[in-house]
Short mmCIF file of C-alpha atoms in Angstrom, two decimals:
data_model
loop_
_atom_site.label_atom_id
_atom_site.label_comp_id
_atom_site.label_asym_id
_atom_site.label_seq_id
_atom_site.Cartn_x
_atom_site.Cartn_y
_atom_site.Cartn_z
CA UNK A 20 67.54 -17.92 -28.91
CA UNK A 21 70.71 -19.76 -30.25
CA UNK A 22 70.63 -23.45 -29.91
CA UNK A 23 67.11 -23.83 -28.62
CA UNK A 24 64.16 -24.90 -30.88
CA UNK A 25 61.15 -23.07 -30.28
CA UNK A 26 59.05 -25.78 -31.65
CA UNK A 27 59.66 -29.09 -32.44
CA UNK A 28 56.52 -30.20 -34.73
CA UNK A 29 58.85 -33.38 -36.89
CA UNK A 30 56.84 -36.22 -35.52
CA UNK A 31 53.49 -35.00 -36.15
CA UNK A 32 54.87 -33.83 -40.04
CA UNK A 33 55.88 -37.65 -40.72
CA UNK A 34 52.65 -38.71 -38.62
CA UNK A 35 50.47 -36.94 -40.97
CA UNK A 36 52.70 -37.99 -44.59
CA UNK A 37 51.94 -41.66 -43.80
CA UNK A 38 48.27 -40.50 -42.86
CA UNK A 39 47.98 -39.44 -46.50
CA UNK A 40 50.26 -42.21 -48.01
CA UNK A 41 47.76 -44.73 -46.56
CA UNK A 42 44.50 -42.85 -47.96
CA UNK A 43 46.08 -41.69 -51.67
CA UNK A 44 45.91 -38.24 -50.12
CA UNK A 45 48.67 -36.59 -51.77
CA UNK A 46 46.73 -36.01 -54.91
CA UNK A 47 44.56 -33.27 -53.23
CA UNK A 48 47.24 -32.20 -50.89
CA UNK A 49 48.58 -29.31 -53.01
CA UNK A 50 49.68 -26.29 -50.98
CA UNK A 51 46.66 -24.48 -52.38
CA UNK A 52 44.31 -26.76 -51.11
CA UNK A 53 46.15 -27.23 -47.85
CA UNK A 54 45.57 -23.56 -47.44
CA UNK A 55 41.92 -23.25 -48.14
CA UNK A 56 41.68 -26.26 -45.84
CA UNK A 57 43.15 -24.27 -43.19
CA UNK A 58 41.38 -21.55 -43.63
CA UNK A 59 38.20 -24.26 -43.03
CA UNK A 60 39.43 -25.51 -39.55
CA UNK A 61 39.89 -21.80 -38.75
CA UNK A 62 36.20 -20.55 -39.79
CA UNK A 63 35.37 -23.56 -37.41
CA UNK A 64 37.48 -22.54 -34.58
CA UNK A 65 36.12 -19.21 -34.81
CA UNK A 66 32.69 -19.82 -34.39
CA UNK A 67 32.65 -21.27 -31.07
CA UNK A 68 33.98 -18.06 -30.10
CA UNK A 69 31.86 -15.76 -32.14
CA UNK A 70 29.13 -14.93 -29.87
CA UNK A 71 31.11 -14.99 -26.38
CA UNK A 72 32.25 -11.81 -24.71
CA UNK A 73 35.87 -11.99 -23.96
CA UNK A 74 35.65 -12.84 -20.60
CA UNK A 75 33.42 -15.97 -21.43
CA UNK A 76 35.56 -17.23 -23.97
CA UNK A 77 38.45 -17.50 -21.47
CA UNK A 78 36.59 -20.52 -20.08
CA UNK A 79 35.70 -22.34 -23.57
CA UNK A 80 38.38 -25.11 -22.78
CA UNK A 81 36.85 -25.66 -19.31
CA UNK A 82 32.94 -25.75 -20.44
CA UNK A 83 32.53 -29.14 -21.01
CA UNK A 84 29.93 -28.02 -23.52
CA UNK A 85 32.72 -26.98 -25.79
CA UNK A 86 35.96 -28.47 -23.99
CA UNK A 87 36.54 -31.34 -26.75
CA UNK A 88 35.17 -28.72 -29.78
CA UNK A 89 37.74 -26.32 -28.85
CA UNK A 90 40.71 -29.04 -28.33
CA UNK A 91 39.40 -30.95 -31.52
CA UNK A 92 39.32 -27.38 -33.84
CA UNK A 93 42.70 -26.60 -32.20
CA UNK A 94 44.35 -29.48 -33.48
CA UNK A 95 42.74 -29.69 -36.79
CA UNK A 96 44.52 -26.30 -37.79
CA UNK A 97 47.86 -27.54 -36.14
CA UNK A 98 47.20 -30.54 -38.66
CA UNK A 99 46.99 -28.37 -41.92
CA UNK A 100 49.26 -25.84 -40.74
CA UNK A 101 52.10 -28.60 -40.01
CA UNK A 102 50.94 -30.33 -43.46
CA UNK A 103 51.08 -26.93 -45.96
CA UNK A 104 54.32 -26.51 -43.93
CA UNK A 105 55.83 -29.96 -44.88
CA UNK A 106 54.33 -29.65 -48.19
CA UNK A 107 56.09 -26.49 -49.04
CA UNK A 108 59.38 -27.57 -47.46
CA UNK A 109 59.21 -24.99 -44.68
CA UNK A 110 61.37 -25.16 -41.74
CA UNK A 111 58.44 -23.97 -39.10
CA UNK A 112 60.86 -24.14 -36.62
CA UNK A 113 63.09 -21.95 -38.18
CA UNK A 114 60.40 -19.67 -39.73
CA UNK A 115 58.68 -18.91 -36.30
CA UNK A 116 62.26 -18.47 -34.93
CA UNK A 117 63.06 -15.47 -37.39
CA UNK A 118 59.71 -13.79 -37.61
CA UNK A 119 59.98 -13.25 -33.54
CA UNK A 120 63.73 -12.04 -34.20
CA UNK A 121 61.98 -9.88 -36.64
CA UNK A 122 58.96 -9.30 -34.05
CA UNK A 123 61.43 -7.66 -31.19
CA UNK A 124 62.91 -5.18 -33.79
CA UNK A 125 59.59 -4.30 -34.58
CA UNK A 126 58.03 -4.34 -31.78
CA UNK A 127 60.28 -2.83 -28.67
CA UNK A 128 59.19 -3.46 -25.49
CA UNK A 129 57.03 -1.41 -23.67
CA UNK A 130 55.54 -0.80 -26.56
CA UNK A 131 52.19 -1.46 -25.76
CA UNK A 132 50.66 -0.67 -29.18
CA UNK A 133 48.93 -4.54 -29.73
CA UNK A 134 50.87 -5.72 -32.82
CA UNK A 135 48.88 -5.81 -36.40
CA UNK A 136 52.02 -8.09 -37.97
CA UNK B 11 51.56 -43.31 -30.37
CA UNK B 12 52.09 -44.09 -27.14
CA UNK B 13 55.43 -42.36 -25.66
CA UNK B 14 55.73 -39.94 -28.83
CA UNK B 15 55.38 -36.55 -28.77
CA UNK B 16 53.89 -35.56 -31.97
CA UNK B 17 54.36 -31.49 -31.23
CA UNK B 18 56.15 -29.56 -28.81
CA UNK B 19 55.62 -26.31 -28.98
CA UNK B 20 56.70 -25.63 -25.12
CA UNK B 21 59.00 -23.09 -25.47
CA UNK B 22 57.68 -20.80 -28.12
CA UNK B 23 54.59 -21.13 -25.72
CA UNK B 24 57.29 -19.21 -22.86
CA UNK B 25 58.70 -17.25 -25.65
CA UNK B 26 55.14 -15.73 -26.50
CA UNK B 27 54.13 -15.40 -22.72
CA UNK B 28 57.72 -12.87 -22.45
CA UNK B 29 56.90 -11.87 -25.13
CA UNK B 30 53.36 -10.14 -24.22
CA UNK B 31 54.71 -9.87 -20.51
CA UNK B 32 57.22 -6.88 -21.63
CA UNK B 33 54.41 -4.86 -23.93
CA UNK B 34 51.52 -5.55 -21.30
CA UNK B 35 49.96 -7.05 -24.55
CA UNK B 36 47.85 -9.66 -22.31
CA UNK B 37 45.26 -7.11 -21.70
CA UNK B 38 44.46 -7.89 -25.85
CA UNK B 39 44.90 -11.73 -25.57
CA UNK B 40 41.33 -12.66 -24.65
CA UNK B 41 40.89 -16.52 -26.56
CA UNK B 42 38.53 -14.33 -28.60
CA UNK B 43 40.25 -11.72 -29.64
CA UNK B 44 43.78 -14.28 -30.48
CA UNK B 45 40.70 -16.65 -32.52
CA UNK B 46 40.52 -13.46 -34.36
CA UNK B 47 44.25 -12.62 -35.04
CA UNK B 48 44.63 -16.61 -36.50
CA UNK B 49 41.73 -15.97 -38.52
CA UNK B 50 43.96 -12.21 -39.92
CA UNK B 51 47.20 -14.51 -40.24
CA UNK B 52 45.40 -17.10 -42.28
CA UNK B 53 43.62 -14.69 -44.66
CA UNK B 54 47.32 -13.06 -45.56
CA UNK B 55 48.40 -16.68 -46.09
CA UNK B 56 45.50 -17.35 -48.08
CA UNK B 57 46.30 -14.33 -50.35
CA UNK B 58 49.52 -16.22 -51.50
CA UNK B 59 47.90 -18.53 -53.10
CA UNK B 60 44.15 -17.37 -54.42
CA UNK B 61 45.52 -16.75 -58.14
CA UNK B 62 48.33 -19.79 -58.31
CA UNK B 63 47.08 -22.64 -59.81
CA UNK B 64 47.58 -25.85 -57.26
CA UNK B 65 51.06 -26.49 -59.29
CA UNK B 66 52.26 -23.25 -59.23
CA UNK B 67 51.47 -23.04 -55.40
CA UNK B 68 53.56 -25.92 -54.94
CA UNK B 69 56.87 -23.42 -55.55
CA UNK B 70 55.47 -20.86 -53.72
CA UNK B 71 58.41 -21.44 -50.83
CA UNK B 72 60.85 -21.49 -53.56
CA UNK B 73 59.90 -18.69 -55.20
CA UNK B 74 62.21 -15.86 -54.08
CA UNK B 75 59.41 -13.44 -54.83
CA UNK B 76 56.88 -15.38 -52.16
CA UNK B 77 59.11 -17.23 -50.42
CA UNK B 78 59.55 -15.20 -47.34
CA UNK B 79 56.02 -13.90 -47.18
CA UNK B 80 54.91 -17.57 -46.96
CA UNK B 81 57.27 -18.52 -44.27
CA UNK B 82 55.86 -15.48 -42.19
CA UNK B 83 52.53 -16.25 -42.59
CA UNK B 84 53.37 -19.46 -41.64
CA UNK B 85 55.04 -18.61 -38.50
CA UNK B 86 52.30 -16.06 -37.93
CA UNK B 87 49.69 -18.38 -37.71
CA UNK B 88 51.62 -20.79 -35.70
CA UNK B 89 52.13 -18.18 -33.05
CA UNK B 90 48.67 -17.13 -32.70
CA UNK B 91 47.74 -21.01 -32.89
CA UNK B 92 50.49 -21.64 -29.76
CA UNK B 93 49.42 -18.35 -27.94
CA UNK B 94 45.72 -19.31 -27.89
CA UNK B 95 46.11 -22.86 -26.99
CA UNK B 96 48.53 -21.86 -24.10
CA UNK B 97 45.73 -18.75 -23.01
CA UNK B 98 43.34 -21.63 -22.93
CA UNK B 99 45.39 -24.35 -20.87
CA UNK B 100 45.13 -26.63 -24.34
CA UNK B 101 48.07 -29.18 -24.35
CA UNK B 102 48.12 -29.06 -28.20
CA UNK B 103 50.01 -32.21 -28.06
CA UNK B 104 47.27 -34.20 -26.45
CA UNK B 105 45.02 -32.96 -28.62
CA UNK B 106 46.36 -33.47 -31.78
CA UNK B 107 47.54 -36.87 -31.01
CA UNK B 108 43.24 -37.36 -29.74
CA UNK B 109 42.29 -36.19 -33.21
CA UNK B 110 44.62 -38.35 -34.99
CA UNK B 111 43.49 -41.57 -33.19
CA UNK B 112 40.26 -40.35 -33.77
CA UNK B 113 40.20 -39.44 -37.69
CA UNK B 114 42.20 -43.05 -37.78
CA UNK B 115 38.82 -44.76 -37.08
CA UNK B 116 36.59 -42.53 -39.01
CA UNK B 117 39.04 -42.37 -42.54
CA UNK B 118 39.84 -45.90 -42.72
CA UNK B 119 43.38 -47.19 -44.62
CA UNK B 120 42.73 -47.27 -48.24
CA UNK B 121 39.82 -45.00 -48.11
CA UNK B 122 40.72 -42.08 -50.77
CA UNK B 123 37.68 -39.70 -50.42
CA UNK B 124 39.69 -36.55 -48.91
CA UNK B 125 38.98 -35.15 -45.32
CA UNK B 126 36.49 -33.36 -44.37
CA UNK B 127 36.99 -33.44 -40.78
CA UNK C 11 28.59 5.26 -62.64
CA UNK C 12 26.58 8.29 -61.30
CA UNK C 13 22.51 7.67 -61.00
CA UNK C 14 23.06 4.14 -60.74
CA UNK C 15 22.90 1.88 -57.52
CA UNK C 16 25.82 -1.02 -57.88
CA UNK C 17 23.41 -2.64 -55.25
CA UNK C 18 20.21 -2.42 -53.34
CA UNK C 19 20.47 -4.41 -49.77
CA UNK C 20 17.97 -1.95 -47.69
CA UNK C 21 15.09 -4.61 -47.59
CA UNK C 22 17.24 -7.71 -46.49
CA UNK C 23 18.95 -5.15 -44.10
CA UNK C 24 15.65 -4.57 -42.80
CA UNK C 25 14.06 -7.72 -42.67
CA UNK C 26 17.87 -8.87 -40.70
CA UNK C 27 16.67 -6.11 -38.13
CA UNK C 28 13.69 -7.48 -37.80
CA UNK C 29 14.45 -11.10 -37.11
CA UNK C 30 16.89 -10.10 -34.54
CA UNK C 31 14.30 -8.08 -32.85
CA UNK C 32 12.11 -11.20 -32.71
CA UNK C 33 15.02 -13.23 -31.06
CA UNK C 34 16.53 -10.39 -29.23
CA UNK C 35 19.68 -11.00 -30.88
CA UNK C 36 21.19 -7.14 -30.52
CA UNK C 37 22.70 -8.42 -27.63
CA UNK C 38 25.14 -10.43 -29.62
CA UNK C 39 25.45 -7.99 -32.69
CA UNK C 40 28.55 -6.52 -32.12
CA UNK C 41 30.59 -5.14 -35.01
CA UNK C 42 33.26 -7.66 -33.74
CA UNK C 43 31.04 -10.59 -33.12
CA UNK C 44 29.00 -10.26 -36.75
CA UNK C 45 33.11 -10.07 -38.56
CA UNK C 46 33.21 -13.37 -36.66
CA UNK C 47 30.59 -14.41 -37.94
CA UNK C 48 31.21 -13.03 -41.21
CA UNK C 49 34.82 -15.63 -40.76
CA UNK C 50 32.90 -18.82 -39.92
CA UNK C 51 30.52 -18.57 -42.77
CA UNK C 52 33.47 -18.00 -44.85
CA UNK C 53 35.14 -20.79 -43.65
CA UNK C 54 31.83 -23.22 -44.27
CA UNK C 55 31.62 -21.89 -47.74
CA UNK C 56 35.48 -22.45 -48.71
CA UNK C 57 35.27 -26.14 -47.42
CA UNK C 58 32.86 -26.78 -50.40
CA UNK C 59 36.07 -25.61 -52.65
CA UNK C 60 38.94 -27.00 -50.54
CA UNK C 61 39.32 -30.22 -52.59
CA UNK C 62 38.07 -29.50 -55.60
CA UNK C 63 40.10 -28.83 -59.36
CA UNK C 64 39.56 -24.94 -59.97
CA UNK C 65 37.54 -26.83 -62.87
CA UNK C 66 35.66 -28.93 -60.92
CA UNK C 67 34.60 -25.88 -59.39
CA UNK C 68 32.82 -24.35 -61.80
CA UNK C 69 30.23 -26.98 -61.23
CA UNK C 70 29.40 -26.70 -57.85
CA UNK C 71 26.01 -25.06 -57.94
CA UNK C 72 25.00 -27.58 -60.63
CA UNK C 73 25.98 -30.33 -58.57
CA UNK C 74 23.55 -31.50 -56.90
CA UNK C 75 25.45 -32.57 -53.67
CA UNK C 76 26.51 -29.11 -53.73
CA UNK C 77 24.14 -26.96 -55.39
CA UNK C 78 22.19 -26.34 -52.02
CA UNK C 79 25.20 -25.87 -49.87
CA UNK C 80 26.96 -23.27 -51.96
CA UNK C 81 23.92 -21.32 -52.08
CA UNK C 82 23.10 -21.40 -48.40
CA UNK C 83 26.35 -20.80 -47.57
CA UNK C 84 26.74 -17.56 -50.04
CA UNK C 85 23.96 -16.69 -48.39
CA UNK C 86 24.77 -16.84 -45.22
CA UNK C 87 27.57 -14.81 -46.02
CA UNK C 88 25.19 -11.98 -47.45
CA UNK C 89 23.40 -12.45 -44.41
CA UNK C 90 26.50 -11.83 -41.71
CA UNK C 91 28.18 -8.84 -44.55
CA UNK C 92 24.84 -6.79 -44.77
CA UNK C 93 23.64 -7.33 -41.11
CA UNK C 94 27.76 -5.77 -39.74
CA UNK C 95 27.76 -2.90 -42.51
CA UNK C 96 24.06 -2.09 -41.33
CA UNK C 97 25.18 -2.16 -37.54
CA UNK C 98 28.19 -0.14 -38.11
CA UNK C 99 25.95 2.43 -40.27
CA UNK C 100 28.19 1.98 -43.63
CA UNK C 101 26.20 1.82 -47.10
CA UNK C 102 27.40 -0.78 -48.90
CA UNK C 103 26.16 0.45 -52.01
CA UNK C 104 28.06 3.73 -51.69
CA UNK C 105 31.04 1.86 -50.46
CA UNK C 106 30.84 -0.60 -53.07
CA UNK C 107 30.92 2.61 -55.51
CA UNK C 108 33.91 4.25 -54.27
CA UNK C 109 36.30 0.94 -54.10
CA UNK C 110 35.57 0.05 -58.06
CA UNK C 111 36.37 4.01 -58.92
CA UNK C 112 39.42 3.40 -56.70
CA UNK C 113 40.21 0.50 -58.49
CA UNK C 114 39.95 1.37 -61.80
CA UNK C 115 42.89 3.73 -60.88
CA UNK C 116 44.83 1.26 -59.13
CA UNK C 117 44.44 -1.63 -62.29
CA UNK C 118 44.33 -0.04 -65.55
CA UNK C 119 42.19 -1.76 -68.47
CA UNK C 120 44.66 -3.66 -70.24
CA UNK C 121 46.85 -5.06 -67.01
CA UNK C 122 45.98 -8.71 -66.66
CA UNK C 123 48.03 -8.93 -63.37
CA UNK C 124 45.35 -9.87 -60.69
CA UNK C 125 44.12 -7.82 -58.12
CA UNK C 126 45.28 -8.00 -54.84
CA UNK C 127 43.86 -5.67 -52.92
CA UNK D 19 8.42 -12.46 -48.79
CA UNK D 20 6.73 -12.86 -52.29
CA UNK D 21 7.08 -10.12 -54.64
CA UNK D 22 10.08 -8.05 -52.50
CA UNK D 23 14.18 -8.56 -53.72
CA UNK D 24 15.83 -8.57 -50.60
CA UNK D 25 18.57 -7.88 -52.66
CA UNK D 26 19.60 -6.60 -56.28
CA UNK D 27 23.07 -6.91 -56.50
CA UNK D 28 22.72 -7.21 -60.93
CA UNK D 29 24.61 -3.71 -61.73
CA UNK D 30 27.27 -4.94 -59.84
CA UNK D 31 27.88 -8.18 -61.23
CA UNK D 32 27.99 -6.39 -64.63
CA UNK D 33 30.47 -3.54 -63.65
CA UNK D 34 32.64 -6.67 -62.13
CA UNK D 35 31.95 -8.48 -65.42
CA UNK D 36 33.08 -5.78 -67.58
CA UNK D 37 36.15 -4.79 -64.91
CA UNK D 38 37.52 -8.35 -65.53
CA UNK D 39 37.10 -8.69 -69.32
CA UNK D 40 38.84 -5.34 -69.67
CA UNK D 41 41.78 -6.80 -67.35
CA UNK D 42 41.69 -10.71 -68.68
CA UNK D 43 41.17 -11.62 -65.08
CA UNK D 44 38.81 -14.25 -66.30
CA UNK D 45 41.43 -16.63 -66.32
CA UNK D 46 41.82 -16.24 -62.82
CA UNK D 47 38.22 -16.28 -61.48
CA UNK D 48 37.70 -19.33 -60.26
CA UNK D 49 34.92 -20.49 -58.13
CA UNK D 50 37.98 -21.83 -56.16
CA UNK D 51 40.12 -18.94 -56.59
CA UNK D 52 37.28 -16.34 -56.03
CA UNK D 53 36.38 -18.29 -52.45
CA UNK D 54 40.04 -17.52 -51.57
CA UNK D 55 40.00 -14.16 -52.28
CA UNK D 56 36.86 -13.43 -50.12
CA UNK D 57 38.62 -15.53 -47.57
CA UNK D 58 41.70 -13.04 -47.91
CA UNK D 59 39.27 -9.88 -47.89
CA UNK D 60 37.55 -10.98 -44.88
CA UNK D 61 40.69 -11.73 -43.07
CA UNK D 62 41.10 -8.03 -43.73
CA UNK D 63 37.86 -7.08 -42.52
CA UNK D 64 38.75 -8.93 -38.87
CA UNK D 65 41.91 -7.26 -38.53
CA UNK D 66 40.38 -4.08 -38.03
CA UNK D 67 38.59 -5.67 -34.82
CA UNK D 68 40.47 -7.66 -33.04
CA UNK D 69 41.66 -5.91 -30.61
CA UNK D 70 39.04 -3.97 -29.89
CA UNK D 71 36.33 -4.98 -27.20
CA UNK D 72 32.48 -5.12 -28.44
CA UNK D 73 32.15 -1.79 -27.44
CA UNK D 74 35.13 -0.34 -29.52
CA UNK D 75 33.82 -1.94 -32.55
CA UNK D 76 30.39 0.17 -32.39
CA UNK D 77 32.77 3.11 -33.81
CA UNK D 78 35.20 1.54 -36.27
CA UNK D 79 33.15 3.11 -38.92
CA UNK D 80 32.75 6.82 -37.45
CA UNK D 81 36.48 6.69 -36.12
CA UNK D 82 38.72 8.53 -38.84
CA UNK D 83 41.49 6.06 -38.23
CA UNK D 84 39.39 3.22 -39.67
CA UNK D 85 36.63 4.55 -41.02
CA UNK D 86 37.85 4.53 -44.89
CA UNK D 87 39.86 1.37 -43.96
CA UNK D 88 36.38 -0.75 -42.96
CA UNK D 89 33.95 0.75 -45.64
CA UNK D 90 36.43 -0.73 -48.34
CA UNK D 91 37.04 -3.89 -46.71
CA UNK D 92 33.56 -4.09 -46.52
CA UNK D 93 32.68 -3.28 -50.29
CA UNK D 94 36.22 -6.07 -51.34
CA UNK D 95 34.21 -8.74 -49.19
CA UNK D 96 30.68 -7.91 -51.14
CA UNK D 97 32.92 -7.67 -54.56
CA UNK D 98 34.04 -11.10 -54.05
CA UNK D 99 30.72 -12.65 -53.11
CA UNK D 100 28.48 -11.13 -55.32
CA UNK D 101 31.64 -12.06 -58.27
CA UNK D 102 31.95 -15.91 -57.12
CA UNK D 103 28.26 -15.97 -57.31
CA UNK D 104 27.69 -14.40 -60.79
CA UNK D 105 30.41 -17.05 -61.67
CA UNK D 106 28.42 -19.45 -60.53
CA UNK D 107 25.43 -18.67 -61.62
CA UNK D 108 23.81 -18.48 -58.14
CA UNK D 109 21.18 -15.93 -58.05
CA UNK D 110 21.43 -13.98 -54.17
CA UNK D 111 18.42 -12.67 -53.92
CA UNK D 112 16.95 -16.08 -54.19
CA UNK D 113 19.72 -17.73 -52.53
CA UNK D 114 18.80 -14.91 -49.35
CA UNK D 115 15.03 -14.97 -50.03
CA UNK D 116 15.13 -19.27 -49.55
CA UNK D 117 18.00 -18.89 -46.19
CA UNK D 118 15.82 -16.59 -44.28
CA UNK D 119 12.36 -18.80 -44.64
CA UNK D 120 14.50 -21.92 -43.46
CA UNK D 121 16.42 -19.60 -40.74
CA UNK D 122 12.24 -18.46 -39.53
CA UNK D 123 11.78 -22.34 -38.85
CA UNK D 124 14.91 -23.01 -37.13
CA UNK D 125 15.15 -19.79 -35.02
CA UNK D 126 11.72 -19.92 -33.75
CA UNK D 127 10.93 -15.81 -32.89
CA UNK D 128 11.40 -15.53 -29.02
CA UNK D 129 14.23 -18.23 -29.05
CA UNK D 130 17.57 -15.78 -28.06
CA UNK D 131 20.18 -18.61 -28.39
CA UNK D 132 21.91 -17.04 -31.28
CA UNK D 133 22.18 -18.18 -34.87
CA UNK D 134 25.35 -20.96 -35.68
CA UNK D 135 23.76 -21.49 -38.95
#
């Protein structure tokens, strides 16, 4: 994977420091808190899936009924996860680059065996 | 925003799809079931920092005893976050940059009362 | 600890049993879909916290912008934990029992490092 | 519901009293750092199911591979909640007894959309 980034998530990190700047943000912004908040977005996220079998919940992005919950919940956990990242000086680009580097070791293929990281 | 990508996660997206592809792990990667393995990810990352105080956690990356745990959770949860956006046909771009313009309007400049979303 | 019960949950197990009778609810009562559950509840109740000083915490059922939130949502947590450990036919009072024995082995009286499980 | 505990959790929320003295772990319990660590334990719990369909799950606790596994995730997520909410001094069985008469007026019996609390 030399010389390609796997994700590029800068803009977004700068996007989201301003956000804070402009709202005196930073004070609550602590990696712990980041985290819990995370952890929030995620319990949210989860429950529009919670009482779908499988199969429906392939279609929760299509069901109008929960098309813009599922984008909005999405992007709310990309926003604390890019945030905690930035906060904690993490690379995510570089993390996400060695923990599948990692992953293949661990993991050969055809392997089948669903992965428990 | 207009013309700026906040995000592009495109080609861990492909990297993921491979990645399942050679292990015939897509039979396991039901939007339900990868809501689930976020939720996993997020609890280990959580564990990092339920006893720090908020300025201990912010050395958490720096710490050499933490400091690679964190950066895998990190890239854990961004992989389950990219694989179940890309299993759902959710450009996380668009909707991160819709939830920005949208939490714009509701958390006005200057308005210090943190997010609740 | 023999002769004791740590806890008693039989009556809100049953009455759980009985209100998803009334709403034919075992439909949706899967072991997988109540730990889902079990997450979003989570999730609601750690958005109370996310914020908030660990000292400001302490005051969160006294508050009373809180007070009623915190206790629905630790409830609602009881709720989801009793009704998947009575589905999946585990006795939380005997399991309860057998993870503090464990852990007085595991954290000796006298170690003030926290427990992590 | 008059005159029935749903719930006595009270031995337990002395044997986790006296557990933590013994340790000085009160300087970690929290409400906020307590509400992480049930986050953490129930991330725990999920793992066990998420790759598993509905159907799998039914067994997780009769299945030697996970049975032992499950049981104590179960009794970590109840040792959290019933210790966050001795902390606070929320009492569960009320907390329950109060949920359940508001969920009766919500959920009306015969109504099988299921619970989102």
């Amino acid at each position: 994977m030399a010389g390609k980034r796997l994700v590029d998530v800068s803009e977004l990190a700068v996007a989201l420091q301003t956000f804070a700047n402009e709202r005196d943000w930073h004070q609550y912004h602590s990696p712990k808190n980041l985290a819990m908040a995370l952890t929030g977005e995620v319990g949210e996220l989860v429950e529009l899936f919670q009482w779908l079998t499988e199969e429906q919940s392939m279609a929760v992005a299509q069901d109008e009924r929960t098309a813009r919950a599922v984008r909005d919940e999405l992007a709310d956990v990309l926003v604390y996860l890019v945030r905690l990242s930035d906060v904690l000086g993490v690379d995510l680009n570089q993390a996400v680059s060695d923990k599948l580097a990692a992953n293949s070791l661990k993991y050969p293929k055809g392997d089948s065996t669903p992965k428990r990281s």
